[in-house]
Short mmCIF file of C-alpha atoms and ligand atoms in Angstrom, two decimals:
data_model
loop_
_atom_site.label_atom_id
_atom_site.label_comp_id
_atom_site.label_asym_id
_atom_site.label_seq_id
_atom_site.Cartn_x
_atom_site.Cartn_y
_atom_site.Cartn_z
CA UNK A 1306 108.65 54.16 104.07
CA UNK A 1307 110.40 52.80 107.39
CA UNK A 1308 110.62 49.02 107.75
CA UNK A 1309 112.78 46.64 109.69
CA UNK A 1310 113.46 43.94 108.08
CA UNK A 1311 114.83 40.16 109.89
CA UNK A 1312 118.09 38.59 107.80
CA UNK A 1313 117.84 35.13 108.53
CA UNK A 1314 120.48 33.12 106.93
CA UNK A 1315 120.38 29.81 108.16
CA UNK A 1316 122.48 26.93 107.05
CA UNK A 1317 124.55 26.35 103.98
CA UNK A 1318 124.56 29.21 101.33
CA UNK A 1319 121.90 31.18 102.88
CA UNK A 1320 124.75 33.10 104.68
CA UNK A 1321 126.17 33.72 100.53
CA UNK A 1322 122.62 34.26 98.90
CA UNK A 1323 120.80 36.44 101.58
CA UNK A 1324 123.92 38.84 101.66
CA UNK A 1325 123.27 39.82 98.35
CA UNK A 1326 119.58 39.56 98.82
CA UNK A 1327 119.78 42.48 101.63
CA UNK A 1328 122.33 44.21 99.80
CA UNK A 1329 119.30 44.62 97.08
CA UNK A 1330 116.93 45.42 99.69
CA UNK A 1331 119.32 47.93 100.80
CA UNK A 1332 119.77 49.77 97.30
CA UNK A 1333 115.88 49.74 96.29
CA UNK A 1334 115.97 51.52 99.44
CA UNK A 1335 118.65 54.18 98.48
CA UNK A 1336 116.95 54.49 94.70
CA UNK A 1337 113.31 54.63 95.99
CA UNK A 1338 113.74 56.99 99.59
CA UNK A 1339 112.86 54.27 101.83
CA UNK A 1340 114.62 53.84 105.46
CA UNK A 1341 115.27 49.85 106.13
CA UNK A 1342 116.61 49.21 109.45
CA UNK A 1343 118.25 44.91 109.73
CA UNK A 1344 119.07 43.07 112.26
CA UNK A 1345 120.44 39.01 112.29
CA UNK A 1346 118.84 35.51 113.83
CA UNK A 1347 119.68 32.19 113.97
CA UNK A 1348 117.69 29.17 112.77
CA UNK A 1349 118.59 25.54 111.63
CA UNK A 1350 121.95 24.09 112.10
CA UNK A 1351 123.56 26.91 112.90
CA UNK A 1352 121.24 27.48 116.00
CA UNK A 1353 121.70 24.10 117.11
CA UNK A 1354 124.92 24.24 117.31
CA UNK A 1355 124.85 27.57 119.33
CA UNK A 1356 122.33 27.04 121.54
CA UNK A 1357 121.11 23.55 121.18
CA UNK A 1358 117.94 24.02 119.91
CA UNK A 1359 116.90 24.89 116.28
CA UNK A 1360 114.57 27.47 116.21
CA UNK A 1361 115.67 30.38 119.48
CA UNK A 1362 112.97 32.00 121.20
CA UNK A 1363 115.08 35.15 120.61
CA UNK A 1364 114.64 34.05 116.84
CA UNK A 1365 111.12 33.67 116.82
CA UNK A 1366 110.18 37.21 119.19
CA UNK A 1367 112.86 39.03 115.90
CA UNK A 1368 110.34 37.51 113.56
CA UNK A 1369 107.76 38.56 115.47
CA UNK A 1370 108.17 42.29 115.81
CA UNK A 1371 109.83 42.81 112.23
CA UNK A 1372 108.09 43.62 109.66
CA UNK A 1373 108.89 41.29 106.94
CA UNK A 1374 112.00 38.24 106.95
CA UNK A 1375 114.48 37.70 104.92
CA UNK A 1376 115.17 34.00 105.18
CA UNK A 1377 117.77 31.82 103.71
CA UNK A 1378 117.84 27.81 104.15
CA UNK A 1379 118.04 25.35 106.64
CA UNK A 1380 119.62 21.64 106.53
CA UNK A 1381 122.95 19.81 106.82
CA UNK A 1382 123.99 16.67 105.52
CA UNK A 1383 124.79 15.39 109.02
CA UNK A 1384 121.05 14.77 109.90
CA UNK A 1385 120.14 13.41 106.40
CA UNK A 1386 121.73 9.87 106.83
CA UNK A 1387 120.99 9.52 110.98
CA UNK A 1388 117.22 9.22 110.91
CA UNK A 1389 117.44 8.99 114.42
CA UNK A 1390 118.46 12.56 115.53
CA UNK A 1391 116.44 14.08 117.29
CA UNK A 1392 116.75 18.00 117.14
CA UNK A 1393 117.24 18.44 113.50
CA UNK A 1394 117.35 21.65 111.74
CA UNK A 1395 113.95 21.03 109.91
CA UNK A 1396 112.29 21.30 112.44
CA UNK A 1397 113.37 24.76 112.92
CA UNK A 1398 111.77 25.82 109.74
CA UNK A 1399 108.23 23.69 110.64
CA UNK A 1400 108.14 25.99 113.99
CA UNK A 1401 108.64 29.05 112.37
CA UNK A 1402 106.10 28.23 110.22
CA UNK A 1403 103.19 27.25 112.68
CA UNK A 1404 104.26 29.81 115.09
CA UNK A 1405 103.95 32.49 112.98
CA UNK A 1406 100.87 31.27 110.70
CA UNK A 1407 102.33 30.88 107.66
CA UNK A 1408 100.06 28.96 106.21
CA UNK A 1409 100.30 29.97 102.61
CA UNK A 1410 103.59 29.74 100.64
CA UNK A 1411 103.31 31.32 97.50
CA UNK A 1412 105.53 29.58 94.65
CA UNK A 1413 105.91 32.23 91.31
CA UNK A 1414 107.67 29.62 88.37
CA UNK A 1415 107.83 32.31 85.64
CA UNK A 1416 110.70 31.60 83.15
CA UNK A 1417 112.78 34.12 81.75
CA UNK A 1418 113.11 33.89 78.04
CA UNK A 1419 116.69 33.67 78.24
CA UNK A 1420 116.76 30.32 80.43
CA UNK A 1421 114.52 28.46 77.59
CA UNK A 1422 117.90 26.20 77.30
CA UNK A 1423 118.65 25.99 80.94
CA UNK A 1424 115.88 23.94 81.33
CA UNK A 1425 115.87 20.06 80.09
CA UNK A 1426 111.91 20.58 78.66
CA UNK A 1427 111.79 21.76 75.20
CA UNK A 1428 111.58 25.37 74.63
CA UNK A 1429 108.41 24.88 72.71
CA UNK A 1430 106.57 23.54 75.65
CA UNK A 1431 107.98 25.61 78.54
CA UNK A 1432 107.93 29.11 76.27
CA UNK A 1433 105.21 31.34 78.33
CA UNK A 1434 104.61 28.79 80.96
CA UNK A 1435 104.04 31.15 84.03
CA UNK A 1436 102.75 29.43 87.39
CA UNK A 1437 101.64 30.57 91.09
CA UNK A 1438 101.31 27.48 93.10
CA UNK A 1439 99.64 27.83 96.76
CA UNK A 1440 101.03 25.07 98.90
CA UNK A 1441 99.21 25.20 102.41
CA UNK A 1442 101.97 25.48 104.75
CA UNK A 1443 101.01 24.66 108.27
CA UNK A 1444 98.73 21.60 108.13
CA UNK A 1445 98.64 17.71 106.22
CA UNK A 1446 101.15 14.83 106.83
CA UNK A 1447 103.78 17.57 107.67
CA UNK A 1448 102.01 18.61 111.18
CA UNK A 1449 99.71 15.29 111.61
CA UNK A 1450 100.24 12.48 114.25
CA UNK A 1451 103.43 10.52 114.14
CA UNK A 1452 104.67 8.02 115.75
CA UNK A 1453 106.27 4.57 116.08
CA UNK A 1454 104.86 1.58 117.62
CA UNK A 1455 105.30 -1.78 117.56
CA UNK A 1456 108.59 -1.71 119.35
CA UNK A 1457 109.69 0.74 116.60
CA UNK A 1458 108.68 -2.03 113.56
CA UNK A 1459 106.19 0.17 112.26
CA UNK A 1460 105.30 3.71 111.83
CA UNK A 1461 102.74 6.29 110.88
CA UNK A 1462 102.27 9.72 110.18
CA UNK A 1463 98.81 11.55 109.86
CA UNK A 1464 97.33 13.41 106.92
CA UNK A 1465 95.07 15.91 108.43
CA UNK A 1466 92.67 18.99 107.54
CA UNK A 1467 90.34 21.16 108.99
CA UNK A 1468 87.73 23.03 106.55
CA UNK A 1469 88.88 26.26 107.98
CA UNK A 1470 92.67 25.41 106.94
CA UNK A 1471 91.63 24.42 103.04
CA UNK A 1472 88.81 27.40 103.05
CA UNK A 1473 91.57 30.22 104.02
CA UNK A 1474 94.59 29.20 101.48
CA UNK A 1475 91.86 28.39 98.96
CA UNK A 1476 90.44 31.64 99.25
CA UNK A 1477 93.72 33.41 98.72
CA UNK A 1478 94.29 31.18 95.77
CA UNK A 1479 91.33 32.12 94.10
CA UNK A 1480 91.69 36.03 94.55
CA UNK A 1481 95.22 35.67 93.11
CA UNK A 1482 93.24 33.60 90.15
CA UNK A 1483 91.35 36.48 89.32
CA UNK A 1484 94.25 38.52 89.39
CA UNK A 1485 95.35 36.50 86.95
CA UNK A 1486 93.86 34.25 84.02
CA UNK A 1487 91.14 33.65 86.05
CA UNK A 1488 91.98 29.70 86.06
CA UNK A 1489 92.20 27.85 89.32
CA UNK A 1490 93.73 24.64 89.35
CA UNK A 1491 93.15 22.81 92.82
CA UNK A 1492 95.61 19.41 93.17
CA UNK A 1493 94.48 16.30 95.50
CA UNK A 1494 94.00 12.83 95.33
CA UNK A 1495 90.28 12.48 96.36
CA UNK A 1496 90.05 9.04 94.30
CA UNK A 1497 91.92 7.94 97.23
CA UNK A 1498 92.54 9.84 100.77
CA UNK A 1499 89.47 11.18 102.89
CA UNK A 1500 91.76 14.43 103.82
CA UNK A 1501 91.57 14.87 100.21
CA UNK A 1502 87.96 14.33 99.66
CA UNK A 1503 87.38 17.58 102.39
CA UNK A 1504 89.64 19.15 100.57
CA UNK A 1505 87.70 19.10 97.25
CA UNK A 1506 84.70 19.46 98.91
CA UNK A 1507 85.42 22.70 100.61
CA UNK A 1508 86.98 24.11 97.35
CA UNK A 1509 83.19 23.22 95.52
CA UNK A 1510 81.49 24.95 98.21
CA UNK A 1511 83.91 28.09 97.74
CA UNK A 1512 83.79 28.54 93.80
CA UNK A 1513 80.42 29.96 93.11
CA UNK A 1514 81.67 33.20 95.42
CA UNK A 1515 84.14 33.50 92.46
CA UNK A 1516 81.90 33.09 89.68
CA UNK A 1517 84.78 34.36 87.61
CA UNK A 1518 87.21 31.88 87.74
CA UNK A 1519 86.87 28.55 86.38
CA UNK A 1520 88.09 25.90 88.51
CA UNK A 1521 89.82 22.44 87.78
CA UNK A 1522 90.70 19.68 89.99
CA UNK A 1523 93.38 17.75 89.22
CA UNK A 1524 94.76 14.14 91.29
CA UNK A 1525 98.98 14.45 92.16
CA UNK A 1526 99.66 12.05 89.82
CA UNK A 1527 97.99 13.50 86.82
CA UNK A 1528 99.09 16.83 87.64
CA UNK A 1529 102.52 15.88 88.21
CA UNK A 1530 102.04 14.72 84.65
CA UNK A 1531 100.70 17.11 83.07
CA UNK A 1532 103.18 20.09 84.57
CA UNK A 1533 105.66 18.41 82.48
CA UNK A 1534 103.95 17.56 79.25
CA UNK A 1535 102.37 21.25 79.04
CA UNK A 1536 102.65 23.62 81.81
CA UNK A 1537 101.32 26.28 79.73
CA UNK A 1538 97.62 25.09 80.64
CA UNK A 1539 98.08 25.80 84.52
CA UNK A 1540 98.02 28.94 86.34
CA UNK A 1541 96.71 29.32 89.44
CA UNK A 1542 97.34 25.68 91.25
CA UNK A 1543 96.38 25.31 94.48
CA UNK A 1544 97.39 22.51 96.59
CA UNK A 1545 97.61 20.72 100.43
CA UNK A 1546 101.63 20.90 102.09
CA UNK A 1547 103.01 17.72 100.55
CA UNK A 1548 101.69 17.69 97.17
CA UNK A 1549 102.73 21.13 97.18
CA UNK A 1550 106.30 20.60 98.17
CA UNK A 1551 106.83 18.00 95.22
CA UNK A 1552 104.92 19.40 92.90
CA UNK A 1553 106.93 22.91 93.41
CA UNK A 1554 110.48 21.31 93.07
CA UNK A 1555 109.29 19.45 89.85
CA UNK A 1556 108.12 22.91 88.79
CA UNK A 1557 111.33 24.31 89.13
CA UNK A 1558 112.77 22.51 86.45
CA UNK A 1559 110.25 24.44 84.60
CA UNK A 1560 112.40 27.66 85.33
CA UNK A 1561 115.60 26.06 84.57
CA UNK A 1562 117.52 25.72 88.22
CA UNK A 1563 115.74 25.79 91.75
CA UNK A 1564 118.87 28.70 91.99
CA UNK A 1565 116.05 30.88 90.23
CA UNK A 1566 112.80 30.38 92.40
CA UNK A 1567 111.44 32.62 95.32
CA UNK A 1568 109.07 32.17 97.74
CA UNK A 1569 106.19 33.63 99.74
CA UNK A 1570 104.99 32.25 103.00
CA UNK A 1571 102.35 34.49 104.55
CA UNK A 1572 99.47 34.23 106.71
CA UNK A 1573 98.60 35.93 110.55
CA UNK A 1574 101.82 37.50 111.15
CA UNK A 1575 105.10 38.71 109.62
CA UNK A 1576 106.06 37.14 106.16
CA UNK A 1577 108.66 35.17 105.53
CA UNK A 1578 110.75 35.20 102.02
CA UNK A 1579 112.90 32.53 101.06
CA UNK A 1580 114.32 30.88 97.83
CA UNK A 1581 112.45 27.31 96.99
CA UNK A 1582 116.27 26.10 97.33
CA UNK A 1583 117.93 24.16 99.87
CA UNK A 1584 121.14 24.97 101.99
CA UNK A 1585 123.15 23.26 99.20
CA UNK A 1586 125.98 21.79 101.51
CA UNK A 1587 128.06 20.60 98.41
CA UNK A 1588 128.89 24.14 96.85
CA UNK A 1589 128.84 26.06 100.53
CA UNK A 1590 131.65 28.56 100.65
CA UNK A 1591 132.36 28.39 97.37
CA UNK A 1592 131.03 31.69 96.35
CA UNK A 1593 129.38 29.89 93.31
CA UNK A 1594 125.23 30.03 94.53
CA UNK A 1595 123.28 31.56 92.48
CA UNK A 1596 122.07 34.53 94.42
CA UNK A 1597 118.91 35.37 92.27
CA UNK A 1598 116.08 33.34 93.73
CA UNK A 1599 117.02 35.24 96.88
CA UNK A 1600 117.18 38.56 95.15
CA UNK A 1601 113.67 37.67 93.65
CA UNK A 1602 112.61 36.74 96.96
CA UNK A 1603 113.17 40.38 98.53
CA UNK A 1604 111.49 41.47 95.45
CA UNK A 1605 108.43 39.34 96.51
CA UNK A 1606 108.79 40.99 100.05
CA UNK A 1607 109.09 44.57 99.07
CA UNK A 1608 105.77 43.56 97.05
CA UNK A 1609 103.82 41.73 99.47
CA UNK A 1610 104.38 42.78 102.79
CA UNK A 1611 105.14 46.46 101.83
CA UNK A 1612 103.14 46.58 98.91
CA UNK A 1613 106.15 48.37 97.09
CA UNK A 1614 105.39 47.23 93.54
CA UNK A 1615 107.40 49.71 91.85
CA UNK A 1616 110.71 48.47 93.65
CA UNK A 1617 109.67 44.92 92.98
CA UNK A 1618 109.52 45.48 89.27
CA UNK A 1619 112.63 47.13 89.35
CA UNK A 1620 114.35 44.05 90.81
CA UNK A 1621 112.60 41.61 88.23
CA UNK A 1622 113.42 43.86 85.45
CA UNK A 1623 117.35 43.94 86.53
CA UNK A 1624 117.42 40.38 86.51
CA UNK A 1625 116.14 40.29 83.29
CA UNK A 1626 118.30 42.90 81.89
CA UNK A 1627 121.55 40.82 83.42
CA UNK A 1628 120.64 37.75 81.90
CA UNK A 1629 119.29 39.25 78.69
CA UNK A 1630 123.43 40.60 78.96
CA UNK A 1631 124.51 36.75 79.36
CA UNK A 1632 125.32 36.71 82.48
CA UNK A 1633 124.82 33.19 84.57
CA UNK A 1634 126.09 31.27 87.48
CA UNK A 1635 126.99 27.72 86.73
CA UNK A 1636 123.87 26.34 87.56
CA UNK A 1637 122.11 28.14 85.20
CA UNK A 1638 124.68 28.28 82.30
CA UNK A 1639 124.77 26.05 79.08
CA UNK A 1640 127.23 24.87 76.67
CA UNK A 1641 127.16 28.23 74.99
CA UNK A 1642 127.74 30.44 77.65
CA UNK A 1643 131.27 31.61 77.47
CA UNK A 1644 133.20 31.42 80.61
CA UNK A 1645 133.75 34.86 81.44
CA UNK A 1646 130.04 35.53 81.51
CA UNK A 1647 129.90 32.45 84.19
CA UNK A 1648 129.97 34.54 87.65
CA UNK A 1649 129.79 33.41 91.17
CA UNK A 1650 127.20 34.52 93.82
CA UNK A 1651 128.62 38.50 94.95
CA UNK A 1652 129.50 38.90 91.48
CA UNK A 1653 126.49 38.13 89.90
CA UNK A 1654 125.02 40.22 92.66
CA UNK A 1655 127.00 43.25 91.78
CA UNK A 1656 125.49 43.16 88.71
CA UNK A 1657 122.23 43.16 89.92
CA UNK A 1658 123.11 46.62 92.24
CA UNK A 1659 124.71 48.00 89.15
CA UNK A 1660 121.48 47.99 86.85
CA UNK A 1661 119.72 48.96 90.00
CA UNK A 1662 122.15 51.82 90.89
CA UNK A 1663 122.52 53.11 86.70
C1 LIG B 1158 110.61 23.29 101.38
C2 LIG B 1158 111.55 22.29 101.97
C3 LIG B 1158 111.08 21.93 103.39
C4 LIG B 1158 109.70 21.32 103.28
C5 LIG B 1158 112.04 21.00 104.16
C6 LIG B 1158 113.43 21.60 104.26
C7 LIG B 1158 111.50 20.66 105.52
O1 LIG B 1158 111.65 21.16 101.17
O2 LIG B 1158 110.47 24.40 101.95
O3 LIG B 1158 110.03 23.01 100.33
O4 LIG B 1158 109.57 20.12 103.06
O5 LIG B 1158 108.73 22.07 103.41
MG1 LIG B 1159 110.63 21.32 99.33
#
């Protein structure tokens, strides 16, 4: 199979985490026969500060015409304590998003059995729990009305759907569901917010097409709750952009270290793969990220976009079989682990290529 593939690093240790991510990409292709040209693009801080603004048209026509992206993270602590910047690297990411459709971000919290401890739930809760959240991606507070007024006293933003935004990510969410366990979670808070109320409605009017699946509705609060006091009984959850943002970093904890998590954001045009982790300023340059939630993200890229399961398995299984051998980076590591098994980012990816390449 040819494919060209978009390496978007970003800010922070997406430079460290999507070399080894493509470096992966690059061996599945070797093992499996497949031809995967690459090419680089700015986005976030970085692009700011080479060509002022945070998301480059040349950026977004890459993304474009590839055929799937490779995308790392985008912040820096600069813009988190001056509220009043205005080019910031967020917004970077929120462009990509709408201008490429990615309106649903798939969010896979599966634990491996080996992180039980990494995680600060009990083992006897978390042991099985296995998750795919839907977060819509390109509507809600995130894309609503903002503003101040009142000579800058007082601000609002806008929670907003449209029917046809819930229908299509709910409609995604259920044909994963029945993929699955055939349970469909959907999260809201319709005791309270009118956006919320459409938002249940629409996903009543869609359930008899799937007969199959039995659907739940949950408010944020109770399921924010309930992901921690038994995750086990979700499986399926789908949910609007900011429920979905906090109830997916909660989640992580579920898989011991946001370091673990990959993501999915598809929808009209190319996909877009990313860790669920941030650019991590505070260990940047270190060589200490852990490089596996970006490794599982090309894994969720080779599967989605390319529909290469085979090669995605193999990934999955060869982070298994490393941390089945005891290998960890420091965020994942416990008291136990002994300290030569604790590896930094390229060496935990070499590990990775080895199992792949054996
Ligand atoms: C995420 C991040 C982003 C979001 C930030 C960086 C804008 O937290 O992808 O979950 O809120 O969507
Ligand atoms: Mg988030």
């Amino acid at each position: 199979m040819k494919k060209h593939i978009l390496v978007v690093p970003g800010d922070g240790i997406g430079a460290e985490v999507t070399t080894v991510g493509k470096q992966v990409l690059e061996t599945i292709a070797q093992k499996f026969g497949h031809e995967f040209t690459y090419d680089e693009a700015l986005i976030g801080h970085v692009a700011i500060e080479a060509t002022g603004t945070a998301l480059p048209d040349e950026t977004l026509t890459k993304m474009k015409s590839a055929d799937a992206v490779l995308f790392g993270a985008v912040g820096h602590p600069k813009y988190d304590n001056d509220p009043s910047a205005k080019v910031r690297p967020e917004q970077g990411l929120l462009k990509m998003r709408k201008e490429l459709g990615l309106y649903a971000n798939l969010r896979p919290i599966k634990l491996f059995d080996e992180l039980l401890d990494a995680s600060s739930i009990k083992p006897e809760i978390l042991r099985g729990a296995d998750i795919l959240f839907f977060r819509e991606l390109t509507g809600d507070v995130y894309f609503g009305k903002r503003e101040r007024i009142d000579e800058g006293n007082t601000a609002y933003d806008t929670m907003i759907y449209s029917k046809y935004e819930v229908e299509r990510i709910v409609r995604k969410a259920f044909e994963a569901a029945r993929t699955r366990s055939k349970k469909l979670c959907s999260v809201d808070k319709a005791n309270v917010l009118e956006s919320s109320r459409l938002w249940r409605e629409v996903v009543q009017a869609i359930a008899p097409d799937y007969p199959d699946v039995t659907v739940e509705h949950q408010f944020i609060d109770a399921a924010a709750m309930l992901l921690i006091k038994d995750p086990k009984r979700f499986d399926v959850v789908v949910t609007g952009n900011l429920f979905g943002d906090i109830l997916t970093d909660e989640a992580s904890q579920i898989a011991g270290s946001m370091g673990m998590l990959a993501s999915a954001s598809v929808g009209d045009n190319t996909g877009v793969y990313e860790p669920i982790h941030g650019s991590a300023h505070d260990i940047t340059g270190k060589g200490v990220a852990n490089p596996l939630a970006s490794i599982l993200s090309a894994a969720l890229l080779l599967d989605i976009s390319f529909g290469l399961k085979e090669e995605a398995q193999a990934i999955i299984d060869a982070v298994d079989a490393v941390l089945k051998a005891g290998f960890r980076t420091r965020d994942i590591a416990d008291a136990n682990t002994p300290e030569e098994k604790i590896l930094g980012t390229q060496a935990m990816g070499d590990q990775i290529l080895q199992y792949l390449t054996a």
